[in-house]
PDB file of C-alpha atoms in Angstrom:
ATOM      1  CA  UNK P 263      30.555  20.143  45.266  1.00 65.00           C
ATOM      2  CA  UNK P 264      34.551  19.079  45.773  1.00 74.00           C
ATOM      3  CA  UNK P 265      33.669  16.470  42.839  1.00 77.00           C
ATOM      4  CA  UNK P 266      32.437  19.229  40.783  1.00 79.00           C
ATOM      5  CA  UNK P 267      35.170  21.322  41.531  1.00 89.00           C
ATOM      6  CA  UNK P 268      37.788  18.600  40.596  1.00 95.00           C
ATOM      7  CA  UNK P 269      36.055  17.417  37.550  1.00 95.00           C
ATOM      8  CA  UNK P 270      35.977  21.344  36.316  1.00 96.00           C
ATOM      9  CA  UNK P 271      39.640  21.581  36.798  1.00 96.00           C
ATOM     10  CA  UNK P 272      40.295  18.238  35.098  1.00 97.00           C
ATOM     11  CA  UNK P 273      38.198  19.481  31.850  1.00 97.00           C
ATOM     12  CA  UNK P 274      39.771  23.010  32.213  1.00 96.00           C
ATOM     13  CA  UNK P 275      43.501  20.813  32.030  1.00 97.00           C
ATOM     14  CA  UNK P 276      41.968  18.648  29.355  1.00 98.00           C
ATOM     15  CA  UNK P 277      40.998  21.481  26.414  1.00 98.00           C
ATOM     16  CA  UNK P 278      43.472  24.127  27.588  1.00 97.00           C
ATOM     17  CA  UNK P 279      45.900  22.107  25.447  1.00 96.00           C
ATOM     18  CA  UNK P 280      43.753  21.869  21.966  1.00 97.00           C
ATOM     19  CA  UNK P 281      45.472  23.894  19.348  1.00 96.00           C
ATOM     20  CA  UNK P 282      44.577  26.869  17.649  1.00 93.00           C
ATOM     21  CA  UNK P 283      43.173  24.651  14.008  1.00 91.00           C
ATOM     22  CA  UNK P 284      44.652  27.716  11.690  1.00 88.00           C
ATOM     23  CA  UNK P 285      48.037  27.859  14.347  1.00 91.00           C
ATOM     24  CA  UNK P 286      49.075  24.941  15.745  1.00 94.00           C
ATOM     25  CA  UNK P 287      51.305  26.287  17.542  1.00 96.00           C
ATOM     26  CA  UNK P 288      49.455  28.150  20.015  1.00 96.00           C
ATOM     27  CA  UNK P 289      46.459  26.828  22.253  1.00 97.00           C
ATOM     28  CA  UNK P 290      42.628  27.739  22.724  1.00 96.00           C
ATOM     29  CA  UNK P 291      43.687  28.885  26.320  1.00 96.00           C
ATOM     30  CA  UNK P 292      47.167  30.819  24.869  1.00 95.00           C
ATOM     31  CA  UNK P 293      44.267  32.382  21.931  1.00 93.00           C
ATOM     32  CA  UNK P 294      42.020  33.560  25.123  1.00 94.00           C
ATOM     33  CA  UNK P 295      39.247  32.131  23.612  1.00 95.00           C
ATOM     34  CA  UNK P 296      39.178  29.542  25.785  1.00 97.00           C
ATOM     35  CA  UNK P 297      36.838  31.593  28.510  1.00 96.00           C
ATOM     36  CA  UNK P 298      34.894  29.164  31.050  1.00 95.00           C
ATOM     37  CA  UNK P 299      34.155  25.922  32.503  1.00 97.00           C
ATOM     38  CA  UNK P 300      31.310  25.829  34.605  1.00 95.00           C
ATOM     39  CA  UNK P 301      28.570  23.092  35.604  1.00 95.00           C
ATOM     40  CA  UNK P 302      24.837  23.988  35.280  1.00 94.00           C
ATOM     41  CA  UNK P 303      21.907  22.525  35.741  1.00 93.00           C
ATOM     42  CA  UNK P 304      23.977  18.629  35.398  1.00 93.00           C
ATOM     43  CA  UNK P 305      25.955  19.824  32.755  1.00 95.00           C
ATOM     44  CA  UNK P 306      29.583  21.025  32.120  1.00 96.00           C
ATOM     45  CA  UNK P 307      29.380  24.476  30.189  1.00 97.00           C
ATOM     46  CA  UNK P 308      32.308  25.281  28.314  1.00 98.00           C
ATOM     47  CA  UNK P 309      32.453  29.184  27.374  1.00 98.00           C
ATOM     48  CA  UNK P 310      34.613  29.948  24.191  1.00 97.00           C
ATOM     49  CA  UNK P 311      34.790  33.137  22.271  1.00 95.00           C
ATOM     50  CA  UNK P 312      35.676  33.548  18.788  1.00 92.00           C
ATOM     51  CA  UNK P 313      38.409  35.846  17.600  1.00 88.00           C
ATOM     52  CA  UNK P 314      36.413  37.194  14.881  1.00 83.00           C
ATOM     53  CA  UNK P 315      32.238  36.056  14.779  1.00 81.00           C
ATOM     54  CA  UNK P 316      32.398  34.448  11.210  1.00 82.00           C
ATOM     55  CA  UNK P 317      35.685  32.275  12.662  1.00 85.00           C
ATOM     56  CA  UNK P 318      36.035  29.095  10.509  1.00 85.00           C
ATOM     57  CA  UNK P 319      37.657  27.320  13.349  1.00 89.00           C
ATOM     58  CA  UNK P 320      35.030  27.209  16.136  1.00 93.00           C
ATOM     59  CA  UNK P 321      33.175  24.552  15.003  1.00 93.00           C
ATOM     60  CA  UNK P 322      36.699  22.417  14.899  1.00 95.00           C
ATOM     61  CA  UNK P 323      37.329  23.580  18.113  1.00 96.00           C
ATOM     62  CA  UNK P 324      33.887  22.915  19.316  1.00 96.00           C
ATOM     63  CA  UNK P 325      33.900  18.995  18.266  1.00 96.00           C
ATOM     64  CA  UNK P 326      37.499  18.814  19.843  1.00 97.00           C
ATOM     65  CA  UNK P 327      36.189  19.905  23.234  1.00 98.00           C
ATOM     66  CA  UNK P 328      33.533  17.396  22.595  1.00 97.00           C
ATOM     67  CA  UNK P 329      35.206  14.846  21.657  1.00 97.00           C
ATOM     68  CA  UNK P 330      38.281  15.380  23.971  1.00 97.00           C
ATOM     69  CA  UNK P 331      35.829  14.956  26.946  1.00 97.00           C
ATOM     70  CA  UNK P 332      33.344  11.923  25.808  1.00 96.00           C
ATOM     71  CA  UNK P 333      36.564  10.204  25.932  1.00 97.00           C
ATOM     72  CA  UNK P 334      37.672  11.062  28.942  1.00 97.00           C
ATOM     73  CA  UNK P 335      34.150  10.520  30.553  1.00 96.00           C
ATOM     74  CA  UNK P 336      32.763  12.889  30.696  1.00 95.00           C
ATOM     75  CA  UNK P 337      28.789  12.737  28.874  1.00 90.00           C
ATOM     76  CA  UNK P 338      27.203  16.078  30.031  1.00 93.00           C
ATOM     77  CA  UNK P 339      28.862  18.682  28.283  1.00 96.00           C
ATOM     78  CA  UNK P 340      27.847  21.806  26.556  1.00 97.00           C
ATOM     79  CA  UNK P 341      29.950  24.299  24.713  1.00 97.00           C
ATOM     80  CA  UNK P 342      28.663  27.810  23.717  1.00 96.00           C
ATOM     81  CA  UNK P 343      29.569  30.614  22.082  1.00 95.00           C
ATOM     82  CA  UNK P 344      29.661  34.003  23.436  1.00 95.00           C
ATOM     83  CA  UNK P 345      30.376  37.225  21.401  1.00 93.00           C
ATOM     84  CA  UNK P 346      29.988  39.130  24.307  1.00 92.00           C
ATOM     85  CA  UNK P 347      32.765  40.612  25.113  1.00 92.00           C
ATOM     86  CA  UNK P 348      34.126  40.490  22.284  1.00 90.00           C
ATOM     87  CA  UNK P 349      37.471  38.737  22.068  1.00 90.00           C
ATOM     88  CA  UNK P 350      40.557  41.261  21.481  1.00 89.00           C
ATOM     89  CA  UNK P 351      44.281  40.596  21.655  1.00 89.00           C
ATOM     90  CA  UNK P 352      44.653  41.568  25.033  1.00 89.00           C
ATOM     91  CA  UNK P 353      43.062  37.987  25.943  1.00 92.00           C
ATOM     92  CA  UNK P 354      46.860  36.522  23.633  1.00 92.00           C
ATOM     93  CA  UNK P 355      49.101  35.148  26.662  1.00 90.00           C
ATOM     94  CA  UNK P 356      52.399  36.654  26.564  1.00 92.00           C
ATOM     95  CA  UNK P 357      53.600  33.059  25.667  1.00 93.00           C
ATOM     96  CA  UNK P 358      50.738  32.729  22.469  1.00 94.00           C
ATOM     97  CA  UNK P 359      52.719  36.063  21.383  1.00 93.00           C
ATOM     98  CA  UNK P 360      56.263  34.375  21.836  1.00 95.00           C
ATOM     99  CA  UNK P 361      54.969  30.875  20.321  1.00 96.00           C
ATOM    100  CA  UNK P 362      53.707  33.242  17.610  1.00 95.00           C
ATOM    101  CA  UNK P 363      57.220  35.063  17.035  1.00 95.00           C
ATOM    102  CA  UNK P 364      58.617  31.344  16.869  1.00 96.00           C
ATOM    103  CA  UNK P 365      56.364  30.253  14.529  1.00 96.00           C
ATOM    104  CA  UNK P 366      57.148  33.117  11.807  1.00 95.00           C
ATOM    105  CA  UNK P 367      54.046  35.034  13.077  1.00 95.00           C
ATOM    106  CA  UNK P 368      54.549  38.980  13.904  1.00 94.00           C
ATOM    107  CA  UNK P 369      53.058  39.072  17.346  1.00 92.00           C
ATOM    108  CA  UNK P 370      50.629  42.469  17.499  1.00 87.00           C
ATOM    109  CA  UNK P 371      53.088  45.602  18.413  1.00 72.00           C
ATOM    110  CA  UNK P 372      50.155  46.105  21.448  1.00 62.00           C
ATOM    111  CA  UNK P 373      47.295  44.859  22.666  1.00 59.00           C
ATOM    112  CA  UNK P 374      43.523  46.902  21.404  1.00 56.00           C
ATOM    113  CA  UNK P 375      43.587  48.989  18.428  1.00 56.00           C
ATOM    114  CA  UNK P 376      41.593  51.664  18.019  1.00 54.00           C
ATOM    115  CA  UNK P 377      41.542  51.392  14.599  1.00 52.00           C
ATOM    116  CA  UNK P 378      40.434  47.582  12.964  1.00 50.00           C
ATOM    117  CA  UNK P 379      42.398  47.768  10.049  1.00 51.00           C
ATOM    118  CA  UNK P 380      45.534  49.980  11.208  1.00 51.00           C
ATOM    119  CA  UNK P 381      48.409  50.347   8.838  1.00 51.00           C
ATOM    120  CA  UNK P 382      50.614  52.870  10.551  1.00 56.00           C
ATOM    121  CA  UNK P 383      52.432  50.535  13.100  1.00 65.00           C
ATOM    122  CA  UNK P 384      55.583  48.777  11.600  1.00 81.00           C
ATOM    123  CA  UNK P 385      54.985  45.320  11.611  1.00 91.00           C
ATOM    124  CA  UNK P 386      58.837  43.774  13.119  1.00 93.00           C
ATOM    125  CA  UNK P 387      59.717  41.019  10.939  1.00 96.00           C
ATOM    126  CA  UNK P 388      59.664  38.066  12.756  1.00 96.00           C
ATOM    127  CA  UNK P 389      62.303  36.319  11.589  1.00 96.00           C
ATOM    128  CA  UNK P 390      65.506  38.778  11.405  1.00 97.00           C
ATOM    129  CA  UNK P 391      63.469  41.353  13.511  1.00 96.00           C
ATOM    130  CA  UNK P 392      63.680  44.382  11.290  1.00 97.00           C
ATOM    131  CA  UNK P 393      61.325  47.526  11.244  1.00 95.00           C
ATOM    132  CA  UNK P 394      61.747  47.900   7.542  1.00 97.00           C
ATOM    133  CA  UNK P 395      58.491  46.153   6.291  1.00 97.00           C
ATOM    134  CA  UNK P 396      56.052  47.001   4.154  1.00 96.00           C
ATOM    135  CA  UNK P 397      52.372  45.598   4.448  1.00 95.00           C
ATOM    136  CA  UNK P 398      51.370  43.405   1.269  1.00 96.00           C
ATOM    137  CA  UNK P 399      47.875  43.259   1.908  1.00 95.00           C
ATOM    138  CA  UNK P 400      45.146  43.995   4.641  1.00 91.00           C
ATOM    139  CA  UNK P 401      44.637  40.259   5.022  1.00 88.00           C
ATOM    140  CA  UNK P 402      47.119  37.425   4.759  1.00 86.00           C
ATOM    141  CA  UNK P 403      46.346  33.584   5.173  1.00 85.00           C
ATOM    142  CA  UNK P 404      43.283  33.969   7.866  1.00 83.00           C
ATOM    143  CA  UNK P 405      40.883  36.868   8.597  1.00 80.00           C
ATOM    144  CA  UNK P 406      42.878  37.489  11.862  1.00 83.00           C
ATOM    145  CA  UNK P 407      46.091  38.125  10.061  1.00 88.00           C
ATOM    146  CA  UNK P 408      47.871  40.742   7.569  1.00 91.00           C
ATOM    147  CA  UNK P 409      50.456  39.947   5.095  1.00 95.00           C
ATOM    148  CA  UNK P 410      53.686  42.130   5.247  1.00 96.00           C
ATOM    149  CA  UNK P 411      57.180  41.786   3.495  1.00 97.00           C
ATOM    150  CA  UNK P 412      60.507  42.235   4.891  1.00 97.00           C
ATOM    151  CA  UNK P 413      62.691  44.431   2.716  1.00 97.00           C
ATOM    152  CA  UNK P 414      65.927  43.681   4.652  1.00 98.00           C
ATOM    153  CA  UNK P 415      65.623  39.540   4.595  1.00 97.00           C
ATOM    154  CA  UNK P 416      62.750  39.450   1.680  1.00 97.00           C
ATOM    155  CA  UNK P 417      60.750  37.112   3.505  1.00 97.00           C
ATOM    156  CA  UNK P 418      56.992  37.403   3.421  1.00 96.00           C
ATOM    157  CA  UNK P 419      55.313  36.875   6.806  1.00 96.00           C
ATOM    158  CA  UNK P 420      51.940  37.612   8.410  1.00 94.00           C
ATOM    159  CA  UNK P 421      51.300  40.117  11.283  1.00 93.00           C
ATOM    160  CA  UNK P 422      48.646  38.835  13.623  1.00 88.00           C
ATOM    161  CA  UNK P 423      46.126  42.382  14.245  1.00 85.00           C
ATOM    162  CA  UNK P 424      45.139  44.027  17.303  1.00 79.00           C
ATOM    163  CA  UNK P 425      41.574  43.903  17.541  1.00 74.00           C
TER     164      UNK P 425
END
């Protein structure tokens, strides 16, 4: 069991640092998709649970897990989906929502919405941090994301949604 144990750790440390394919800048552990490593029946399971279910990115992710571990060894590994529970923003890190910030990304204001496509919080602008946006449109470069404009520095930028 101890070599178990160790080898679960070592392929938790090994895909905790795969990046988010849409944004880089964050990881599949910082996401919270990132949900399990477990070994059944002779195989390493790896849990991971899409931010929305039609995500484009978990089949990237999937073959990076993959790939990521054949390399490093190890031959008997599974990854599945789960949908259940469903992934929300309360699973972002508080460092995914600081990378985010960084990255020109408005971090959700909180964590669940009760409301999927909520327009009454002010989106901060995350580059000059002012309230006085507007949104653009209900969906800016991914699924996941809105597109708002900054009226004080005129920048567009995209507000990642609580869901």
């Amino acid at each position: 069991m101890v070599i178990v144990d160790q080898n679960i750790k070592k392929i938790d440390e090994l895909i905790s640092v795969i990046p988010d394919p849409e944004i880089p800048v964050i990881t599949i552990k910082d996401l919270g998709i990132l949900r399990n490593v477990n070994f059944v029946n002779g195989e390493y399971v790896i849990t991971i649970t899409p931010t929305y279910t039609a995500c484009p990115a978990m089949g990237m992710i999937e073959d990076q897990i993959k790939e990521i571990l054949t390399t490093n060894g190890f031959k008997n590994v599974k990854v599945q989906l789960t949908y259940t529970p469903a992934w929300t923003t309360d699973w972002l890190t508080q460092d995914a929502k600081t990378k985010l910030k960084n990255y020109g990304i408005a971090p959700p204001n909180h964590s669940s919405c009760t409301k999927l496509f909520n327009t009454t919080d002010i989106a901060i602008c995350p580059r000059c941090n002012s309230k006085n946006t507007e949104l653009v449109s209900r969906f800016g470069s991914t699924a996941c994301k809105a597109l708002y404009k900054c009226s004080d520095c005129k920048e567009t930028f995209d507000l990642f949604k609580c869901h």
